[in-house]
Tab-separated table of C-alpha atoms in Angstrom:
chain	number	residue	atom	x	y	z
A	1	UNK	CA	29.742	-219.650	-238.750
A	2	UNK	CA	33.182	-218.408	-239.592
A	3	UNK	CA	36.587	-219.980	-238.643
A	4	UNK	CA	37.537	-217.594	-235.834
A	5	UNK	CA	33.774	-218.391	-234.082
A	6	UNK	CA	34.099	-221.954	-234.900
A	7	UNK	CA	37.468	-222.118	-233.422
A	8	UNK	CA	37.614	-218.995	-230.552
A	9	UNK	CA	35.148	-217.884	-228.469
A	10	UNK	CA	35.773	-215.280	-225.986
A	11	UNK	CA	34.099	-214.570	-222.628
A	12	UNK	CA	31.982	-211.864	-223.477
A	13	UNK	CA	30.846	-212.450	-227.069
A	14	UNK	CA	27.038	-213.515	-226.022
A	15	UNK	CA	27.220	-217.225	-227.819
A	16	UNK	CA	25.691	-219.581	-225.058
A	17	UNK	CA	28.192	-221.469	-222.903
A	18	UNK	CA	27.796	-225.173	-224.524
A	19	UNK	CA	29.918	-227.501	-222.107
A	20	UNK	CA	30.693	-229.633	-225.496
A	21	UNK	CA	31.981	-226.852	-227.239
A	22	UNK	CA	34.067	-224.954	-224.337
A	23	UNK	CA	34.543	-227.591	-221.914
A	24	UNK	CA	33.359	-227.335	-217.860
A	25	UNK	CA	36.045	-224.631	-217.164
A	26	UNK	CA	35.211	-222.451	-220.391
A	27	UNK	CA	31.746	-223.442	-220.236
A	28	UNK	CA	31.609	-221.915	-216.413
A	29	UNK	CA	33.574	-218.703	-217.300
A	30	UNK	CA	31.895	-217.811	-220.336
A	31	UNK	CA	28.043	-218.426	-218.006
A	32	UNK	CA	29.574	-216.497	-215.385
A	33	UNK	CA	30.801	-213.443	-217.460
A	34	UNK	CA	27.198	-213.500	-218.822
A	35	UNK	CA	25.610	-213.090	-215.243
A	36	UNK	CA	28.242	-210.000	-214.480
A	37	UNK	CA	30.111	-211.615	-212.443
A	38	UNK	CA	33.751	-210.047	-211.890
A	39	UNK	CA	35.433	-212.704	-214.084
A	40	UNK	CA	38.825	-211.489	-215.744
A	41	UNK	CA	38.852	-211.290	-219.483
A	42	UNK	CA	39.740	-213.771	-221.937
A	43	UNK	CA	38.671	-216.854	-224.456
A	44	UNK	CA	38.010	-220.087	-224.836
A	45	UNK	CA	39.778	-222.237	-228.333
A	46	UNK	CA	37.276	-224.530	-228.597
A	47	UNK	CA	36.847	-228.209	-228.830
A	48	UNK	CA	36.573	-227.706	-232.700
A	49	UNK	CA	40.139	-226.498	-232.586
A	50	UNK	CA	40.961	-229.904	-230.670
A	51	UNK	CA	39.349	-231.947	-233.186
A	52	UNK	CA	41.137	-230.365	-236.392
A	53	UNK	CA	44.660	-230.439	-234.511
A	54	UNK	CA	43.671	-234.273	-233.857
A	55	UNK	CA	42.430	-235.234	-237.211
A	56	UNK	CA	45.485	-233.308	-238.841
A	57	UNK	CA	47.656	-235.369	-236.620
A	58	UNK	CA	46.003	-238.818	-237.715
A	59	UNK	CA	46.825	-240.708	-234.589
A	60	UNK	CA	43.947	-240.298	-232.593
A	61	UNK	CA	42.706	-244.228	-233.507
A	62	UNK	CA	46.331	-245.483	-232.293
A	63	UNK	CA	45.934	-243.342	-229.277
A	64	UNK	CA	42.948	-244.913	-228.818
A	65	UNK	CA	43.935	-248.619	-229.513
A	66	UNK	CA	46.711	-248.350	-227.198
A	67	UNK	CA	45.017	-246.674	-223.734
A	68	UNK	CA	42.428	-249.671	-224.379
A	69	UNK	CA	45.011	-252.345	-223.765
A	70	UNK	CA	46.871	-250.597	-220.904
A	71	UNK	CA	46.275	-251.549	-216.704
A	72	UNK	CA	45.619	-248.484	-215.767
A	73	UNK	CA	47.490	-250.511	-212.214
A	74	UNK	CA	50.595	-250.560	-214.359
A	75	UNK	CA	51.708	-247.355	-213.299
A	76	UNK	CA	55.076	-247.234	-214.996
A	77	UNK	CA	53.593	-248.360	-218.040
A	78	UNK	CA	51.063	-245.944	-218.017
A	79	UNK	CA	54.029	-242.893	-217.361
A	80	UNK	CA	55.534	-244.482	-220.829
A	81	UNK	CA	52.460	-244.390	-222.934
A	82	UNK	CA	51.578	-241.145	-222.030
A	83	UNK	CA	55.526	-239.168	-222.458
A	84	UNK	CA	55.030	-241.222	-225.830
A	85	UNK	CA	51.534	-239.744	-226.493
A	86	UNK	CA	52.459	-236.150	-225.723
A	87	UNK	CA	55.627	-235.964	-227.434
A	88	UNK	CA	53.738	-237.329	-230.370
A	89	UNK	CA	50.918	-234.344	-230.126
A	90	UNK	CA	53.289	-231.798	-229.103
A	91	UNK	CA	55.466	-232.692	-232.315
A	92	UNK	CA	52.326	-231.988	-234.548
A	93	UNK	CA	51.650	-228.221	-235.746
A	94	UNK	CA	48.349	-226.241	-235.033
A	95	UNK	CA	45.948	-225.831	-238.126
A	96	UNK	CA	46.333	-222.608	-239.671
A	97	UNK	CA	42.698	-221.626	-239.518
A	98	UNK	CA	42.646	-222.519	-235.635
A	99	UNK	CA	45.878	-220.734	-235.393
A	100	UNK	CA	44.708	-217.865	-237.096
A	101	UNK	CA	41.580	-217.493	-235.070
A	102	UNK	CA	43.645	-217.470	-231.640
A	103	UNK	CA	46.253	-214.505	-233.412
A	104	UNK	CA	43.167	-212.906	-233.844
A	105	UNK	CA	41.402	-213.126	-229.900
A	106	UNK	CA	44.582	-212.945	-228.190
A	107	UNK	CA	45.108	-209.719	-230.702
A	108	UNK	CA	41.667	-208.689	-229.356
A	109	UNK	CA	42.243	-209.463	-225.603
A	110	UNK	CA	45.727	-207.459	-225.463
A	111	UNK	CA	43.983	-204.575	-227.021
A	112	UNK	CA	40.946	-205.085	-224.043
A	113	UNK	CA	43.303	-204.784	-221.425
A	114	UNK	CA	45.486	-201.921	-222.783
A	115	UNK	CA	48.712	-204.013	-223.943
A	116	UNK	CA	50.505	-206.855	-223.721
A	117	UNK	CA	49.596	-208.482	-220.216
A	118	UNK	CA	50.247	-212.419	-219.135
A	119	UNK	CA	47.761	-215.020	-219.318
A	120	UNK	CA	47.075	-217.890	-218.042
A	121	UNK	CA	46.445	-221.108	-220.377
A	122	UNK	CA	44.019	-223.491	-218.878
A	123	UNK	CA	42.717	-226.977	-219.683
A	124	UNK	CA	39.195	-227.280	-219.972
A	125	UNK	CA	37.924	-230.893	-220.525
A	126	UNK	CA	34.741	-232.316	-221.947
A	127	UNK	CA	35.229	-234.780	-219.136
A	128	UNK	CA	35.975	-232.115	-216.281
A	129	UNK	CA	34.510	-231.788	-212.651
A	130	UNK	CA	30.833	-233.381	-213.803
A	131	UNK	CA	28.924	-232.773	-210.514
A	132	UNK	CA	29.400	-236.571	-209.632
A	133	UNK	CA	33.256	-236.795	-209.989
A	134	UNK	CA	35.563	-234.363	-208.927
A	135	UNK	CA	38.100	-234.139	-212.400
A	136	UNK	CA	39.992	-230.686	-211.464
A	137	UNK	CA	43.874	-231.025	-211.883
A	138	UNK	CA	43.790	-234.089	-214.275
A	139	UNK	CA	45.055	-231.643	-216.917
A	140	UNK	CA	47.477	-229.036	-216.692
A	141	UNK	CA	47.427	-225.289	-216.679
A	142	UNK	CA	50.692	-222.735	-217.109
A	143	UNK	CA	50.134	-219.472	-215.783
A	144	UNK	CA	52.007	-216.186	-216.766
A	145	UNK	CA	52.259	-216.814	-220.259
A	146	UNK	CA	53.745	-213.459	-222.244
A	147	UNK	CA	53.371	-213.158	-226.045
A	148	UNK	CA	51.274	-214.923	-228.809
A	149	UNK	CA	53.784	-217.980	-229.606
A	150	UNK	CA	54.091	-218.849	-225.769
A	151	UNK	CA	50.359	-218.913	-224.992
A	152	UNK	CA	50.083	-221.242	-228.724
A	153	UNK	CA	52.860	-222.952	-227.308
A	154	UNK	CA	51.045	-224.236	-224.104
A	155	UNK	CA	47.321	-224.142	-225.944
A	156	UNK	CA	49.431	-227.317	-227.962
A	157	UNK	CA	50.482	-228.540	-224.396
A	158	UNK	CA	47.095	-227.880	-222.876
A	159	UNK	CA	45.604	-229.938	-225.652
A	160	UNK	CA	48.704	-233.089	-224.938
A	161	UNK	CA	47.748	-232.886	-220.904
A	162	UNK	CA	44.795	-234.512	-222.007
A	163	UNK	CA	46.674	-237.854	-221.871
A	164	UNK	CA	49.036	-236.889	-218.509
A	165	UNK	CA	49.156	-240.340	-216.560
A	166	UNK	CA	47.075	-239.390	-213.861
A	167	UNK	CA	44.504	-238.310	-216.178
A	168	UNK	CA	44.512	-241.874	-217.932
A	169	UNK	CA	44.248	-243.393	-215.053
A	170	UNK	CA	41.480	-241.481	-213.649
A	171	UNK	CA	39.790	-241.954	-217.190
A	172	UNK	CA	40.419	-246.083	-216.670
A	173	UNK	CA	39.213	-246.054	-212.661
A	174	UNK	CA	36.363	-244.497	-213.598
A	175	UNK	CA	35.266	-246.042	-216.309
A	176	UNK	CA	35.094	-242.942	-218.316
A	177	UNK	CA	35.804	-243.590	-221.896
A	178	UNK	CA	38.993	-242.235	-223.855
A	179	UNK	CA	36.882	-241.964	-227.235
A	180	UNK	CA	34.814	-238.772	-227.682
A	181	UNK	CA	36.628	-236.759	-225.668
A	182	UNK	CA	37.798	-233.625	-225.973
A	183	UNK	CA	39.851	-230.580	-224.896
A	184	UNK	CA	38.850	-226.487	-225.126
A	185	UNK	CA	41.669	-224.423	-223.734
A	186	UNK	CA	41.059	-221.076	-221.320
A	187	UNK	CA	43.094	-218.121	-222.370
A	188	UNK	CA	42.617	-215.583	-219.730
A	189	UNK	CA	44.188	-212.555	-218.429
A	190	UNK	CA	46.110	-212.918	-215.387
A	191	UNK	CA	45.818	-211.361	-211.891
A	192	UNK	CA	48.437	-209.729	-209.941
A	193	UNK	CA	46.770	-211.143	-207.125
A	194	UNK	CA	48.097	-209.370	-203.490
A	195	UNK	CA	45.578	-211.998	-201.538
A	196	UNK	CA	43.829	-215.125	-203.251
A	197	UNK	CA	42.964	-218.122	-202.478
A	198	UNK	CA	39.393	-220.873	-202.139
A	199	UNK	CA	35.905	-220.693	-200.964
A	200	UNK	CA	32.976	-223.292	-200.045
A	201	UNK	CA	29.751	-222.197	-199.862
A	202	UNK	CA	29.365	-225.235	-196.884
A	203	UNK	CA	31.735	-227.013	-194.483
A	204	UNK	CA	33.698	-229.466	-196.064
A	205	UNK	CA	34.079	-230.965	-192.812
A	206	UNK	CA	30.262	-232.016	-192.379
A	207	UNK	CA	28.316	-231.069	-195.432
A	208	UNK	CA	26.647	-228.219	-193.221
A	209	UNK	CA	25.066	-225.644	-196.024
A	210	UNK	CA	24.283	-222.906	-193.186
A	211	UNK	CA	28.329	-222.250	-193.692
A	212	UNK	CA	31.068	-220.905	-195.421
A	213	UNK	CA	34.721	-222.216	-195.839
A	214	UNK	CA	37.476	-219.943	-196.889
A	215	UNK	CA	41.286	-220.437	-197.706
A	216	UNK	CA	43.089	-217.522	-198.039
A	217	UNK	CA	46.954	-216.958	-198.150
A	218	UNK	CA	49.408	-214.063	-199.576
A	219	UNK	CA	50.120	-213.586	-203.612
A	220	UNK	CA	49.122	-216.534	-206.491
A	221	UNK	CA	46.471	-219.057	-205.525
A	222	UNK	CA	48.214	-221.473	-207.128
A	223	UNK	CA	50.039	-222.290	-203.577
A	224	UNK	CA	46.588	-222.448	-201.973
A	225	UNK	CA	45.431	-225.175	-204.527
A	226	UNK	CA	48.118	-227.443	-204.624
A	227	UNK	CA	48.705	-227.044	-201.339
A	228	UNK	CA	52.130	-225.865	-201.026
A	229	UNK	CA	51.137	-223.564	-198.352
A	230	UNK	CA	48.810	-223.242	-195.033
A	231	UNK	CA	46.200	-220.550	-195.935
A	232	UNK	CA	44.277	-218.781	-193.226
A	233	UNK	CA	41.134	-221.088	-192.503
A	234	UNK	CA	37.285	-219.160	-191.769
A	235	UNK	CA	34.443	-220.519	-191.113
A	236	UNK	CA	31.745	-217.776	-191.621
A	237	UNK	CA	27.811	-217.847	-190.767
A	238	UNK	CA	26.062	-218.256	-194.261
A	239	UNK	CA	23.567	-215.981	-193.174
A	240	UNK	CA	24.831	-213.236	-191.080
A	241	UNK	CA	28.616	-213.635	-192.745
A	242	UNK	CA	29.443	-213.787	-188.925
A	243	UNK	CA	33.191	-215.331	-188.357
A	244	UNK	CA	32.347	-218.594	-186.513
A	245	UNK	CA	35.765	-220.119	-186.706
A	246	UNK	CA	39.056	-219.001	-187.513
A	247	UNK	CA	42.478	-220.732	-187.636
A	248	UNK	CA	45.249	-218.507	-189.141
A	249	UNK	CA	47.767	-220.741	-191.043
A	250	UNK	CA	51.611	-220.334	-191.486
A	251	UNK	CA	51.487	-218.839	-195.683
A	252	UNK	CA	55.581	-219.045	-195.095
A	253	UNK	CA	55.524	-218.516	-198.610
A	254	UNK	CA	54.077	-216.641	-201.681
A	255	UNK	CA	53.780	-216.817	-205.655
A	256	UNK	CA	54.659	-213.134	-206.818
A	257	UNK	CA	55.020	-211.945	-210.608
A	258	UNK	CA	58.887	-210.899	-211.659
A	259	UNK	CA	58.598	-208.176	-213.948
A	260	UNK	CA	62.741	-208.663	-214.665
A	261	UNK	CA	62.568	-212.858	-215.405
A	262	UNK	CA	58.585	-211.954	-216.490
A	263	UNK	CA	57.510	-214.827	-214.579
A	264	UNK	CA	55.891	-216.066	-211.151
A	265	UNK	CA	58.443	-216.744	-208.522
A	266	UNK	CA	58.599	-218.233	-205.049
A	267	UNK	CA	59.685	-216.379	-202.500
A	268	UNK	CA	59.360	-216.349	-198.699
A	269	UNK	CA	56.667	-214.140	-196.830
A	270	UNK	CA	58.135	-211.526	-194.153
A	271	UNK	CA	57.369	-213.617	-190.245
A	272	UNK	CA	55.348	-210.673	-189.340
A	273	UNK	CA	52.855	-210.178	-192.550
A	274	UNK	CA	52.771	-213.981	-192.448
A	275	UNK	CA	51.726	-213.983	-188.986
A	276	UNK	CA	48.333	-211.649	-189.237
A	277	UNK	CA	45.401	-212.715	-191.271
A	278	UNK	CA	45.075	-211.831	-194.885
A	279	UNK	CA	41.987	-210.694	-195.260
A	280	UNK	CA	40.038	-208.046	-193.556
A	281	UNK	CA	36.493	-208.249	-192.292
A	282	UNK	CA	35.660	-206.330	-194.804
A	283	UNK	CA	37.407	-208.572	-197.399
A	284	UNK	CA	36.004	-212.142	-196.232
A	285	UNK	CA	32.035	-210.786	-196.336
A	286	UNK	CA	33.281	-209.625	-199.465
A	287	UNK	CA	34.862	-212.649	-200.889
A	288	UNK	CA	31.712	-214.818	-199.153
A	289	UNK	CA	28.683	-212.873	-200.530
A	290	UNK	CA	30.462	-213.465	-204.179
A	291	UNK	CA	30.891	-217.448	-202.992
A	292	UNK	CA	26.767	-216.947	-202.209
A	293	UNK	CA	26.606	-215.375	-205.374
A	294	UNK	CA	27.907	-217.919	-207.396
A	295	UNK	CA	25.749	-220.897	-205.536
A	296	UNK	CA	22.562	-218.834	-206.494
A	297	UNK	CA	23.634	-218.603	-209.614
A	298	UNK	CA	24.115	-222.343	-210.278
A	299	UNK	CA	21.851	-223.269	-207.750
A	300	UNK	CA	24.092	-225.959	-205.854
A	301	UNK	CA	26.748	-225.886	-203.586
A	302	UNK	CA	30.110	-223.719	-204.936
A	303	UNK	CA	33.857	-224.415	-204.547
A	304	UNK	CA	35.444	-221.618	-205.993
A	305	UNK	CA	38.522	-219.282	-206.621
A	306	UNK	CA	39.054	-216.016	-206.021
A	307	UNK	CA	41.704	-213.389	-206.164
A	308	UNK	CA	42.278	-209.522	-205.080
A	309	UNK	CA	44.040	-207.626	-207.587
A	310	UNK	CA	46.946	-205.194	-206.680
A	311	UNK	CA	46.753	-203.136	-209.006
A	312	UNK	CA	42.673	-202.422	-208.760
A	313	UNK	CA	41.319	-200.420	-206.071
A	314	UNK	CA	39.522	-201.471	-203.199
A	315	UNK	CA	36.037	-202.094	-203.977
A	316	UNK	CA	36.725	-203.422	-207.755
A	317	UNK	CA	39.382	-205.603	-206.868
A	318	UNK	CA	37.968	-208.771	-205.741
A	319	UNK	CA	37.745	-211.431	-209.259
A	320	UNK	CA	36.131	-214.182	-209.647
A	321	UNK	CA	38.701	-216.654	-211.448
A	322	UNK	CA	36.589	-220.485	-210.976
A	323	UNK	CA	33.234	-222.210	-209.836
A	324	UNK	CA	32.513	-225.569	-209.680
A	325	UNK	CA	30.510	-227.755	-208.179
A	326	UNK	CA	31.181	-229.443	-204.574
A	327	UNK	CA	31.357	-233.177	-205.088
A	328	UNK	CA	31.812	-234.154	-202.105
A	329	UNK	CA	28.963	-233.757	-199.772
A	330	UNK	CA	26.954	-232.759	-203.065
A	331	UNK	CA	27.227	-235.810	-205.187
A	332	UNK	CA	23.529	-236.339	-207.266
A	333	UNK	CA	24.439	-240.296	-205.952
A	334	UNK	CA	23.166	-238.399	-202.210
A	335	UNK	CA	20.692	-236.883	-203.774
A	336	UNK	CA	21.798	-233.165	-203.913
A	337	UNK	CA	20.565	-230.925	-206.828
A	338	UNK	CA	21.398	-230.591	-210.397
A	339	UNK	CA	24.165	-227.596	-211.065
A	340	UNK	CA	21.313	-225.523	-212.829
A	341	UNK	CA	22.341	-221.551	-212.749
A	342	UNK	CA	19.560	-219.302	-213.744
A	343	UNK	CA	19.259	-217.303	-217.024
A	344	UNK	CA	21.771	-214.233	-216.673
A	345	UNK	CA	22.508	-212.917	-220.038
A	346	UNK	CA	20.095	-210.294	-220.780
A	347	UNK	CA	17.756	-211.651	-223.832
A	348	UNK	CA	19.964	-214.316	-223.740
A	349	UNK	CA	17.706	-216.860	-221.362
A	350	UNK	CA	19.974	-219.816	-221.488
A	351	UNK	CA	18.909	-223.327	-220.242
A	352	UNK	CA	22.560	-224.167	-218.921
A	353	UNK	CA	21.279	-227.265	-216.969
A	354	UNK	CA	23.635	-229.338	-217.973
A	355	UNK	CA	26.638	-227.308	-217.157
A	356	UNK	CA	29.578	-228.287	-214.556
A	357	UNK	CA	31.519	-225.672	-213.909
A	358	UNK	CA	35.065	-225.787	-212.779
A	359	UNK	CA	37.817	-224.363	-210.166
A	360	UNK	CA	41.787	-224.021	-210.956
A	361	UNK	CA	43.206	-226.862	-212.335
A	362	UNK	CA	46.522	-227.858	-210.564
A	363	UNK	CA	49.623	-228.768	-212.400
């Protein structure tokens, strides 16, 4: 195996989708790009990158020694051991041969998507969304990243949010161990989304599979997730894709691209386009056969993310950005089944049995 393979693997490259290597969020991607599923382009830096920037930084058995002695009720001390932690990573340079391996996919993915486009840099833990405990937005994820040095920047960061407080408590509550783990990173192009937002393939409300939940709300999903705004709320028929229930919500505001500042910015949605629904019929059976898709595909209930792209065409514009498994009314502790998606690549015939996948991590 050479460096760039050991230390970058990209969405489309055929290599199976190995949850310790890529993480549930990479791990997901790469299995869904395999199955043809309209996932934007991008890579995964792998765990193995992780592991050299850890062992080059030689602190990883202090890190260690330290979150074993901590109350994880000790909030305030927790905040302190973790700025500590992450000033200590961030501090610490990437190893050339891991660095030279993302020069080379992000070099590869600009030259995919015809030029220099943002990405998104994503977290993707060993430790992430397992089907029995819901770990999405213990690690943190920048979005519009321009430019090779930014997105190494925030891979480094990426790699640091693995010890965020709320993360290390989670870890500690849970009784999920701090030793072993480790962090892949998601590089992945972003989408000038007009409309995104979140989809159940049952209702959250009552476990009832014969449904379908969706959130939608004007620009970014990133509003949607962390709940900064009130998406549109339907309840569709799983079956028919019938509209059972709808509640239109207030989506008084929206995350937009600046091509001027080239970042995302907040900025309020007009009263009248925030008063109508943002998706058409057409849209929602589009956005819930993809949510039925994805369940098939992994065989359990689906809590995903979605986004339609401005500057695609109708028909080709609805992407598939997350998919993880409901843990909620789908916990293996109530006896629902394993997240086991069926062979997609062609000749490829993975067992991906073990995989979690995973939605958008918050900030």
């Amino acid at each position: 195996m050479t460096d760039t393979t050991l230390y970058v693997q990209r969405f489309d490259d055929g290599r199976e989708p190995l949850l310790e290597i890529l993480g549930g969020k990479g791990a997901s991607l790469v299995s869904m790009t395999a199955a043809d599923m309209p996932v934007p382009p991008g890579f995964v830096v792998t765990t193995a990158s992780f592991d050299a920037f850890m062992e080059e930084a030689g602190i990883a058995e202090q890190i260690h020694d330290a979150l074993a002695g901590i109350d994880p009720e000790d909030v305030a001390a927790v905040e302190k051991l973790s700025a500590e932690i992450r000033e200590a990573l961030c501090s610490r340079p990437v190893p050339p041969a891991a660095r030279a391996a993302v020069v080379t996919a992000h070099a590869e993915l600009m030259a995919q998507c015809g030029g220099e486009v943002p990405v998104a840099v994503r977290s993707s833990a060993t430790a992430e969304d397992l089907p029995d405990a819901s770990f999405a937005g213990q690690q943190d994820t920048y979005l519009w990243q321009i430019g090779l040095e930014a997105v190494t920047e925030h891979i480094r960061q990426c790699w640091a949010s693995l010890y965020t407080a709320r993360a290390i408590i989670y870890r500690l509550k849970n009784n999920i161990p701090n030793e072993g783990l480790s962090m892949a990173v998601v590089v992945q192009k972003m989408v000038n989304a007009r409309v995104a937002g979140v989809a159940m393939t049952l209702n959250p409300a009552n476990g009832d599979r014969s449904k379908i939940t969706i959130d939608s709300s004007w620009g970014v999903g990133e509003m949607v997730v962390s709940g900064e705004v009130t998406p549109d709320n339907i309840l569709l028929d799983k079956v028919t894709l019938q509209v059972v229930n709808e509640h239109l919500g207030s989506k008084h505001l929206e995350l937009v691209p600046d091509p001027a500042a080239g970042t995302l910015i907040q900025r309020e949605v007009p009263a009248e386009r925030a008063a109508i629904r943002s998706l058409t019929d057409a849209e929602l059976n589009a956005v819930a056969a993809m949510a039925k898709r994805a369940e098939k595909h992994y065989r359990c209930p689906q809590d995903i993310e979605w986004a339609l792209d401005a500057d695609l065409p109708d028909g080709e514009n609805l992407l598939l950005l997350q998919s993880r498994p409901e843990t909620v009314h789908s916990n293996p502790a109530n006896t629902a089944p394993e997240q086991k998606p069926a062979a997609a690549a062609a000749g490829g015939g993975f067992d991906l049995s073990f995989l979690p996948a995973s939605l958008l991590a918050t900030k």
